[in-house]
mmCIF file of C-alpha atoms and ligand atoms in Angstrom:
data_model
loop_
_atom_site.group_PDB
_atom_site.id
_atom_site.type_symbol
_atom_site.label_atom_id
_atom_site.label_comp_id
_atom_site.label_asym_id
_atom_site.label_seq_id
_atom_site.Cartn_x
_atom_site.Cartn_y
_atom_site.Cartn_z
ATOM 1 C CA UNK A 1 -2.960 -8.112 -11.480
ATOM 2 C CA UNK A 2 -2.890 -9.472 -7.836
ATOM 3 C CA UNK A 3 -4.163 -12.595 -7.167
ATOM 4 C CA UNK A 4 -4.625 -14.115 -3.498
ATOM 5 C CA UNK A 5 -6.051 -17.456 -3.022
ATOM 6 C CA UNK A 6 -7.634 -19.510 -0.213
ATOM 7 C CA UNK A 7 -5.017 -17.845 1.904
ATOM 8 C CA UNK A 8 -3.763 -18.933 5.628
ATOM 9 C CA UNK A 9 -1.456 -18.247 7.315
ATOM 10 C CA UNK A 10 -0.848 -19.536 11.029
ATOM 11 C CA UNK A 11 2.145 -18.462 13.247
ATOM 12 C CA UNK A 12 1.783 -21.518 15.819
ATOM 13 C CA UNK A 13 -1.067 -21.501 17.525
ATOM 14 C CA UNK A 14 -2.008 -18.398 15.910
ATOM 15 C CA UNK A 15 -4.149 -17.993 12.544
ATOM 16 C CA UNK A 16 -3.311 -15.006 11.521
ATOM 17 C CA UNK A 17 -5.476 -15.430 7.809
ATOM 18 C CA UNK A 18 -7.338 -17.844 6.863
ATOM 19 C CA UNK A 19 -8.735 -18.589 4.094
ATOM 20 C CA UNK A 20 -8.909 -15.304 2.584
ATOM 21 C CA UNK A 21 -9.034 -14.620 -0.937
ATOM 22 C CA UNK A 22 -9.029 -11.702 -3.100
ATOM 23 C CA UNK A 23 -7.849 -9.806 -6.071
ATOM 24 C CA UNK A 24 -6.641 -6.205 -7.406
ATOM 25 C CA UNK A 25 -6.851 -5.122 -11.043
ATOM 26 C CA UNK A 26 -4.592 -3.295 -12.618
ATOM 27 C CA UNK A 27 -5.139 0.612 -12.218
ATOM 28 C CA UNK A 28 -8.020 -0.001 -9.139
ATOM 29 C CA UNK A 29 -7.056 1.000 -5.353
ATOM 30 C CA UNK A 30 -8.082 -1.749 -2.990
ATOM 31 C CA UNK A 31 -8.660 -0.212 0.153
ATOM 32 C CA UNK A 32 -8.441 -3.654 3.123
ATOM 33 C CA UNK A 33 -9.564 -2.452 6.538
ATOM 34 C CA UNK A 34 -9.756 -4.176 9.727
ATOM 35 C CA UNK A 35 -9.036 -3.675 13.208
ATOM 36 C CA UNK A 36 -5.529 -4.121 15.212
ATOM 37 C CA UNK A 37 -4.775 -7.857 14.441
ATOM 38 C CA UNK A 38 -6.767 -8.623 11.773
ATOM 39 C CA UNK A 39 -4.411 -9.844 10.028
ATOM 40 C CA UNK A 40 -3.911 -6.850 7.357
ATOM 41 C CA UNK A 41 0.057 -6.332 7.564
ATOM 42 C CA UNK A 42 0.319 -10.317 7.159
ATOM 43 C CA UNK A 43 -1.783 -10.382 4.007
ATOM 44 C CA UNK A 44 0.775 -7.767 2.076
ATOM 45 C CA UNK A 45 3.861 -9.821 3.564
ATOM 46 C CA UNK A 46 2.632 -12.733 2.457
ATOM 47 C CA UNK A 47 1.992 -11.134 -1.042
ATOM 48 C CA UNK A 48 5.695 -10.266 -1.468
ATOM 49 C CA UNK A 49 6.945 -13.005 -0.140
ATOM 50 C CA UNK A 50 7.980 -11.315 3.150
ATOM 51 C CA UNK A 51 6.341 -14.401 5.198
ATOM 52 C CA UNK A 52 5.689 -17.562 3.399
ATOM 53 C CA UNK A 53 2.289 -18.356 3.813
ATOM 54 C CA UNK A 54 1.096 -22.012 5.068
ATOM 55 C CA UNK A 55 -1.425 -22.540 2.442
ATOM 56 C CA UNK A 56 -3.252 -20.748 -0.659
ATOM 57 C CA UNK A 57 -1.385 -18.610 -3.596
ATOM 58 C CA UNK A 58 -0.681 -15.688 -4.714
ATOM 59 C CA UNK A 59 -1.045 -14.774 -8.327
ATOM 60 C CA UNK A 60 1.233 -11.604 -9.572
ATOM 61 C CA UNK A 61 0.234 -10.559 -13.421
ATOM 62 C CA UNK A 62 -1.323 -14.114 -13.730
ATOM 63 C CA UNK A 63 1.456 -16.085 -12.795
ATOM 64 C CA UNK A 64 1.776 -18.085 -9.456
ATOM 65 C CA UNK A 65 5.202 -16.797 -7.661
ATOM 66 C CA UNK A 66 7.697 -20.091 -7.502
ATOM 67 C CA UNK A 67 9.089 -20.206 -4.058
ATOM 68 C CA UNK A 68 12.960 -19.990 -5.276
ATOM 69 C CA UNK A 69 14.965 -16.957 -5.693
ATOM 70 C CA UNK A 70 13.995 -16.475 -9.061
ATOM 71 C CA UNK A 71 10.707 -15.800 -8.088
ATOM 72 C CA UNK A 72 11.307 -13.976 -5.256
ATOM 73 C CA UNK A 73 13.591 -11.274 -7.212
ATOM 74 C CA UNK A 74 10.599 -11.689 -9.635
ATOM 75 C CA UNK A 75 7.950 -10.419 -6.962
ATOM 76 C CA UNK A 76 10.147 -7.996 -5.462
ATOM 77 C CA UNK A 77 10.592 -6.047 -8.894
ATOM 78 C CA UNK A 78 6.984 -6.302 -10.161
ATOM 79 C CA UNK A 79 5.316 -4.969 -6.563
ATOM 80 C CA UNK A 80 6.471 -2.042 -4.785
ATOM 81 C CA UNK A 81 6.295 -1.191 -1.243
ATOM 82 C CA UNK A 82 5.637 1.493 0.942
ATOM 83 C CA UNK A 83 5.522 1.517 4.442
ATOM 84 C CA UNK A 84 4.340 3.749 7.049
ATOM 85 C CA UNK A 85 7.658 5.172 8.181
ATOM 86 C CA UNK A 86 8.588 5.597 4.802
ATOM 87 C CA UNK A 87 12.091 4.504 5.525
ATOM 88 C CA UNK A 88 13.865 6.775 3.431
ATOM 89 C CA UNK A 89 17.507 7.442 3.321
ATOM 90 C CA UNK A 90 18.004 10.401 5.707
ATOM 91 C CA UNK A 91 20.893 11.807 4.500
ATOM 92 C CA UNK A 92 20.611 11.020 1.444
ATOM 93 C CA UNK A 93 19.080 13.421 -1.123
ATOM 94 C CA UNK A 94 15.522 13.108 -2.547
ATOM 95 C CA UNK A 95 16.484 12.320 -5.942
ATOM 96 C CA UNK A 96 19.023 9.412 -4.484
ATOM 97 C CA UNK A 97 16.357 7.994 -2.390
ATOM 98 C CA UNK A 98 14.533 7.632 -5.445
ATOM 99 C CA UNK A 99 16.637 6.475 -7.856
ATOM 100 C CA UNK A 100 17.392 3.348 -4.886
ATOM 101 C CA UNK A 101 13.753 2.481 -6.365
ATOM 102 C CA UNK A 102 15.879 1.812 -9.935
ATOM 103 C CA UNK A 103 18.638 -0.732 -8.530
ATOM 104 C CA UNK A 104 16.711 -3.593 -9.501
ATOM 105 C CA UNK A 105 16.447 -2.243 -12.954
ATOM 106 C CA UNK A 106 20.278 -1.580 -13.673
ATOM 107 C CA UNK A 107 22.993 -4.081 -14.009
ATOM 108 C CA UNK A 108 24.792 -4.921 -10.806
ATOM 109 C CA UNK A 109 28.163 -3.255 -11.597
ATOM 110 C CA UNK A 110 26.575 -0.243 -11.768
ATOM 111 C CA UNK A 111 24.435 -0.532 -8.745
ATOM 112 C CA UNK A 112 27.855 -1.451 -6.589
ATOM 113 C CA UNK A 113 29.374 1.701 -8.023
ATOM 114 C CA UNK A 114 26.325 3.987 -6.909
ATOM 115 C CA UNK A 115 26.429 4.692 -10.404
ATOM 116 C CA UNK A 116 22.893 6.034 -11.888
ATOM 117 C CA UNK A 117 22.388 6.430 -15.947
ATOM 118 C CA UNK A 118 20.903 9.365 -17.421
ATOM 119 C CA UNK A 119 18.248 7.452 -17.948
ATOM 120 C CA UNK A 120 17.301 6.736 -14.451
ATOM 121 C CA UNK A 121 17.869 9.835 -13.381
ATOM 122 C CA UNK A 122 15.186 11.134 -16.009
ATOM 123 C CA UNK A 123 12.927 8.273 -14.584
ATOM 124 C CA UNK A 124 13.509 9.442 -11.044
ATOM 125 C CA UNK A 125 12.765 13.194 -11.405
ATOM 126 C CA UNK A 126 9.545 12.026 -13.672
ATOM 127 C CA UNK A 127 8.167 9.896 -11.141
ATOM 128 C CA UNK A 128 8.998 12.729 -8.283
ATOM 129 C CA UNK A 129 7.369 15.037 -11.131
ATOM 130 C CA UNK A 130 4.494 12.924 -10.131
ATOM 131 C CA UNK A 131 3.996 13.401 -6.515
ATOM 132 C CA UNK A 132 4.633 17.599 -7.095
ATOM 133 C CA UNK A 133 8.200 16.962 -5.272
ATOM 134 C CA UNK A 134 10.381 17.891 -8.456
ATOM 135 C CA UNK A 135 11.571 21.291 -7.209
ATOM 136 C CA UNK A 136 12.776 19.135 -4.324
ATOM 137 C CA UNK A 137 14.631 16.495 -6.078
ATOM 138 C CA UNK A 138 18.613 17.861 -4.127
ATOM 139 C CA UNK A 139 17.091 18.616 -0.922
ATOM 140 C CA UNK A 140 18.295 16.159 1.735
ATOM 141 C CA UNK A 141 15.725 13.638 2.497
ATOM 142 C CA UNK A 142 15.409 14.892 6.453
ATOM 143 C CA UNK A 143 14.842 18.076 5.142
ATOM 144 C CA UNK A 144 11.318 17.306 3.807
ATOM 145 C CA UNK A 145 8.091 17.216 5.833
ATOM 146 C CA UNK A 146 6.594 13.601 7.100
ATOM 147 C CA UNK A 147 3.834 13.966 4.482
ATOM 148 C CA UNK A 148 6.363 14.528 1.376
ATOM 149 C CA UNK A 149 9.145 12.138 2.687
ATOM 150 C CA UNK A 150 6.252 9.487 1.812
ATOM 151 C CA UNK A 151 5.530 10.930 -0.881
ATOM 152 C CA UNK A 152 8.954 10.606 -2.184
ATOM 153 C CA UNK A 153 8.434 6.947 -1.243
ATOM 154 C CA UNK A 154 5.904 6.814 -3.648
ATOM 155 C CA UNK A 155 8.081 8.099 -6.154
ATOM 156 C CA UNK A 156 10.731 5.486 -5.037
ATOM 157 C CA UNK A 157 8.358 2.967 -5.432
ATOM 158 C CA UNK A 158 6.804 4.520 -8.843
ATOM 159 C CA UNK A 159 10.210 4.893 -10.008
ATOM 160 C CA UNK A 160 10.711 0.791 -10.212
ATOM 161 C CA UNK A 161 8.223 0.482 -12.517
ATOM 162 C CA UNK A 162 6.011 -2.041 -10.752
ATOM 163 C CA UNK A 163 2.529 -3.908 -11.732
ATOM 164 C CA UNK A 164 1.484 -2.959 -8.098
ATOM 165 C CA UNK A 165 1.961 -1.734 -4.885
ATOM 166 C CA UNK A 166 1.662 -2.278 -1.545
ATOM 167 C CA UNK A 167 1.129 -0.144 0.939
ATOM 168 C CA UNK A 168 0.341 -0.952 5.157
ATOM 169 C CA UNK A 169 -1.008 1.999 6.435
ATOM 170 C CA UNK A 170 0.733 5.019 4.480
ATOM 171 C CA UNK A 171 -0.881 7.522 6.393
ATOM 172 C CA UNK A 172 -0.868 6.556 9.804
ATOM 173 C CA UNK A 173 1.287 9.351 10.718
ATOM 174 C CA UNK A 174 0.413 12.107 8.784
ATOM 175 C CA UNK A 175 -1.884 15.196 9.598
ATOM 176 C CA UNK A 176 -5.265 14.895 7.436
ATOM 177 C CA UNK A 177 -3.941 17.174 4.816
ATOM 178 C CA UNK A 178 -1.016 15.187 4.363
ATOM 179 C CA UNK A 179 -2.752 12.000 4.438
ATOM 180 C CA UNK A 180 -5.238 13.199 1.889
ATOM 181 C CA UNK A 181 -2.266 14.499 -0.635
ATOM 182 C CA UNK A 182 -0.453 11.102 -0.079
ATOM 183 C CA UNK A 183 -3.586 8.848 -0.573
ATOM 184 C CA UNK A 184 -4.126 11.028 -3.524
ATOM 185 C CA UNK A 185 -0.938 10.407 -5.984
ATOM 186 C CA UNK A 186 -1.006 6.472 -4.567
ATOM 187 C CA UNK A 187 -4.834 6.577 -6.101
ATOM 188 C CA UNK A 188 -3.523 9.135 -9.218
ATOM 189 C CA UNK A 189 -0.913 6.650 -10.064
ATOM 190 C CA UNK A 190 -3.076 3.202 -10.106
ATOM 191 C CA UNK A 191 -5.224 5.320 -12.695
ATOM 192 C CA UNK A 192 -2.712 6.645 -14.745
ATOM 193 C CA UNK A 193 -0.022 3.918 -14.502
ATOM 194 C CA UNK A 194 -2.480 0.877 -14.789
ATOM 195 C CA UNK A 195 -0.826 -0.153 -10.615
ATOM 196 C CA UNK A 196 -3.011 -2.547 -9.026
ATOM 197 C CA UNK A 197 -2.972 -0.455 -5.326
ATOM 198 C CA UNK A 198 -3.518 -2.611 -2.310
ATOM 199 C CA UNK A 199 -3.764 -0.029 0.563
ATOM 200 C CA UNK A 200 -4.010 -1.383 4.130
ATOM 201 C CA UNK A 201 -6.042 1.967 5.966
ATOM 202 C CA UNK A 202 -7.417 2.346 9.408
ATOM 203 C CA UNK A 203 -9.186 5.391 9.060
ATOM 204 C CA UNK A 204 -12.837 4.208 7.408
ATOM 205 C CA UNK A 205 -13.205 8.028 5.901
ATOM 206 C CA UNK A 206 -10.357 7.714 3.937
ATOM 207 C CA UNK A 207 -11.404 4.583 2.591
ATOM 208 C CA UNK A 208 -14.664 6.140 1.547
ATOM 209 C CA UNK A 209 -13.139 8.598 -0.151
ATOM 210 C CA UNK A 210 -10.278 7.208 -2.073
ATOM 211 C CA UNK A 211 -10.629 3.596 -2.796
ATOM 212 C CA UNK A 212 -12.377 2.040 -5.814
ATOM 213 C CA UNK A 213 -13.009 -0.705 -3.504
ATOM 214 C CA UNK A 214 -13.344 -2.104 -0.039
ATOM 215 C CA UNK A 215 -12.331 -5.017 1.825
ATOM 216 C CA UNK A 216 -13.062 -5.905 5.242
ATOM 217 C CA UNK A 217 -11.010 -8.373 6.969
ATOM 218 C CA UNK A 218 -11.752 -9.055 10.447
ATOM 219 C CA UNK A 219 -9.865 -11.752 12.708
ATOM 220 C CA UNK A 220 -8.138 -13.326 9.486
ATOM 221 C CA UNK A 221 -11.024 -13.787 7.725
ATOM 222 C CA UNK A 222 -12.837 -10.968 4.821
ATOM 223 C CA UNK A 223 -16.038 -10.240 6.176
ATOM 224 C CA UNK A 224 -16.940 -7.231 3.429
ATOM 225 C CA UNK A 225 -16.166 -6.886 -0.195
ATOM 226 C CA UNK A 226 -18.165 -3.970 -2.071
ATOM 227 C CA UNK A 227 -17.671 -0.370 -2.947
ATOM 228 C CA UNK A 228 -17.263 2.210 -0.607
ATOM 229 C CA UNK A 229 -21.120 3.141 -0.796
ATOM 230 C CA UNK A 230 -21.971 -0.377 0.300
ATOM 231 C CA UNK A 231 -19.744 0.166 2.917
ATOM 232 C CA UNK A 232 -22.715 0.413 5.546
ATOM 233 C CA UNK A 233 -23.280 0.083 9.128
ATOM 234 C CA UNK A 234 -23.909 -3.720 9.088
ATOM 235 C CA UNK A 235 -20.781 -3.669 7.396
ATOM 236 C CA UNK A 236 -18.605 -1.523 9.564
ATOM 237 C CA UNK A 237 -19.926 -3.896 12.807
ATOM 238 C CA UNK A 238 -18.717 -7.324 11.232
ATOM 239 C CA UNK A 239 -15.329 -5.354 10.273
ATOM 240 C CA UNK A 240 -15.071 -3.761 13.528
ATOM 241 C CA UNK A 241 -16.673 -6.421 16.286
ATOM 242 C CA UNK A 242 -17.963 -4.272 19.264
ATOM 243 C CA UNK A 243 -17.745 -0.872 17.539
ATOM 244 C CA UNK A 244 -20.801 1.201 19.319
ATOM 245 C CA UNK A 245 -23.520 1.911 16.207
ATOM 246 C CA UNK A 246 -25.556 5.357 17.147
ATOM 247 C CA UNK A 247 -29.211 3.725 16.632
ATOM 248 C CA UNK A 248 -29.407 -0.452 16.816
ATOM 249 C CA UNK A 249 -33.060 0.003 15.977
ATOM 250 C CA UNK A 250 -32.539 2.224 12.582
ATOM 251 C CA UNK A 251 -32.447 -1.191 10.318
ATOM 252 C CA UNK A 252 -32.210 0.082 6.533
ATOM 253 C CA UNK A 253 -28.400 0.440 5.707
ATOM 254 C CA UNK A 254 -27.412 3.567 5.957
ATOM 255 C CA UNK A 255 -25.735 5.702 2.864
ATOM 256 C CA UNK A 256 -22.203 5.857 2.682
ATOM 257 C CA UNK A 257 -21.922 9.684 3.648
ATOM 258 C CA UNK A 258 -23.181 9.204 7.344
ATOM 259 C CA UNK A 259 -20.277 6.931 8.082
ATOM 260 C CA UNK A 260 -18.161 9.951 7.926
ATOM 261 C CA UNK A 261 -18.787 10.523 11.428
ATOM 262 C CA UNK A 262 -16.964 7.477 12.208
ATOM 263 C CA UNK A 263 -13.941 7.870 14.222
ATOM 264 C CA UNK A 264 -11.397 8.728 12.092
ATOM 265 C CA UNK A 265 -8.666 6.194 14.251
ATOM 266 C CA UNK A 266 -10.049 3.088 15.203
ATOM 267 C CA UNK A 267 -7.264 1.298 16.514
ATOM 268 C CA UNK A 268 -6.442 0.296 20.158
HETATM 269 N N1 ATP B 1 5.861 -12.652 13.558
HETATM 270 C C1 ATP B 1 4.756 -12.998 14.206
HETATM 271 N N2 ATP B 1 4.762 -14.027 15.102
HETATM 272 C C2 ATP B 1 3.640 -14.398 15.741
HETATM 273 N N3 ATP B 1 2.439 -13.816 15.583
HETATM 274 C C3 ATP B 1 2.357 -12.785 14.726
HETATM 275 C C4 ATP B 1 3.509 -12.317 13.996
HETATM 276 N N4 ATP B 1 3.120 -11.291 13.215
HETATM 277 C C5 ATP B 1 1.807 -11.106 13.443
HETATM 278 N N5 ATP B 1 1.327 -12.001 14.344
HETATM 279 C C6 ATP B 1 -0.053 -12.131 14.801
HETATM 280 O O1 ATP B 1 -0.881 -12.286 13.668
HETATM 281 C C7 ATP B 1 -2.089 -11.536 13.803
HETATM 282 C C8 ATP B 1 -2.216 -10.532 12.662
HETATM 283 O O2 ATP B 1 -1.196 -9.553 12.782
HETATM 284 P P1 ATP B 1 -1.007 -8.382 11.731
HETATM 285 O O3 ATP B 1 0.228 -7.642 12.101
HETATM 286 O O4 ATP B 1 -1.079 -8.935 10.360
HETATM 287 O O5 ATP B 1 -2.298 -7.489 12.003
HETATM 288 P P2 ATP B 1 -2.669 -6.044 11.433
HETATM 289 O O6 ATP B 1 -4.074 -6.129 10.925
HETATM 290 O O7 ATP B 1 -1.623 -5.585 10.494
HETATM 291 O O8 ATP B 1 -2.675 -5.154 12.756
HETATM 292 P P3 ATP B 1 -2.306 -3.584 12.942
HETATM 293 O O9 ATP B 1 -3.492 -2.844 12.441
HETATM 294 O O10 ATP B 1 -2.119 -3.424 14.412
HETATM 295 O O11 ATP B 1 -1.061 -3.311 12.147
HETATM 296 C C9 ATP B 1 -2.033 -10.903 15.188
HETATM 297 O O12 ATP B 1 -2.697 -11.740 16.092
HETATM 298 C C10 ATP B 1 -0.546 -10.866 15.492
HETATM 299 O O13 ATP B 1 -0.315 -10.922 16.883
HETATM 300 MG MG1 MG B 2 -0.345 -3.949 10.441
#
């Protein structure tokens, strides 16, 4: 579904990515990890166009994405976003925020007007059906917790349909319960909704626990692709450069479960 390239992308002096390529099917969550810096925030700006990258391409459901307008309002509709502040409409109720998620869908007329159909409305309460929020569809947006305020940006971002989404650390905020019910309906829609997920994480357990797959991207470049269980301590030390392991002599790769005791923030 998503389709990256022989990636790089400098800002001056600075390689950012390079060379990096890599790929998310439809109805998978990718899980990319990597330290401050690694370059993990560029990769999903340069997926949607955000940044145009130096070199490489980006593939979105097979086709390459032309660098006009066309193509941009192209990306933009197929791939959702969602960010870490969730930047929801505070004042706003839920079920507006959501429906914003439809304007790309409706003609423009009716988008200047504010003006949702029937049909979009029935859209927007199914897709905040999907994160449990419903019940909460006239609430005003401030009203709602941190955890279900990005939840209702997954419903804004389920609600425009897309091929895939993108998401740069979703959870970075939240208290582990709320991460864990967020990460949960982004992983519960790829299945059901055929979304190729591309999750940018920190936090290594949740990574473990919720992606189909894993990549590692270290100063620009991947340094790990495999599933979570091959997610070992070799692995974790070319992610994370300098990252203390408990026992250098212990060489056979440990099992995935004893990386739980990593720290759960790894950031600077
Ligand atoms: N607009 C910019 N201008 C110049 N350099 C930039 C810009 N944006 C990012 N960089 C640099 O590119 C590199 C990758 O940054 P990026 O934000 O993609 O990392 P990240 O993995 O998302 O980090 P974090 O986990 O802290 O969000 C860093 O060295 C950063 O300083
Ligand atoms: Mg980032």
């Amino acid at each position: 579904m998503i389709e990256v390239r022989d990636l790089t992308m400098r800002y001056g002096e600075v390689a950012a990515l390079t060379g990096v390529s890599l790929s998310v099917a439809a109805g998978e969550m990718l899980v990319v990890l990597g330290p401050s810096g690694a370059g993990k925030s560029t990769l999903l700006r340069c997926i949607n166009r955000l940044i145009e990258p130096t070199s490489g391409e980006v593939l979105v459901a097979g086709e390459p994405v032309p660098r006009d307008r066309a193509g941009l309002r192209k990306v933009r509709s197929q791939v959702g976003m969602i960010f870490q502040d969730h930047n929801l409409v505070p004042s706003l109720s839920v079920l507006k925020n959501v429906l914003t998620g439809r304007l790309s869908h409706m003609p423009t007329w009716l988008s200047v007007l504010q003006f949702f159909r029937g049909e979009d409305v029935r859209i927007a309460l199914e897709c905040l059906r999907r994160v449990d929020l419903d019940e909460r569809a006239w609430s005003r947006a401030n009203r709602l917790s941190g955890g279900q305020q990005q939840r209702v940006g997954i419903a804004r971002a389920l609600a425009q349909q897309p091929r895939a989404i993108l998401a740069d650390e979703p959870v970075a905020s939240l208290d582990p319960k709320s991460a864990r019910l967020v990460l949960n309906d982004l992983r519960r829609a790829a299945r059901e909704l055929s979304i190729a997920v591309l999750c940018n994480l920190h936090q290594v357990p949740y990574a473990i626990e919720f992606a189909d797959r894993i990549v590692g991207i270290s100063a620009g470049k991947v340094v790990f692709e495999g599933a979570p269980a091959q997610l070992d301590r070799q692995a974790l030390a070319r992610i994370y450069p300098g990252l203390e392991t408990e026992d250098e002599s212990d060489s056979p790769a440990q099992p995935a479960p004893d990386l739980r005791h990593v720290p759960v923030e790894l950031s600077a």
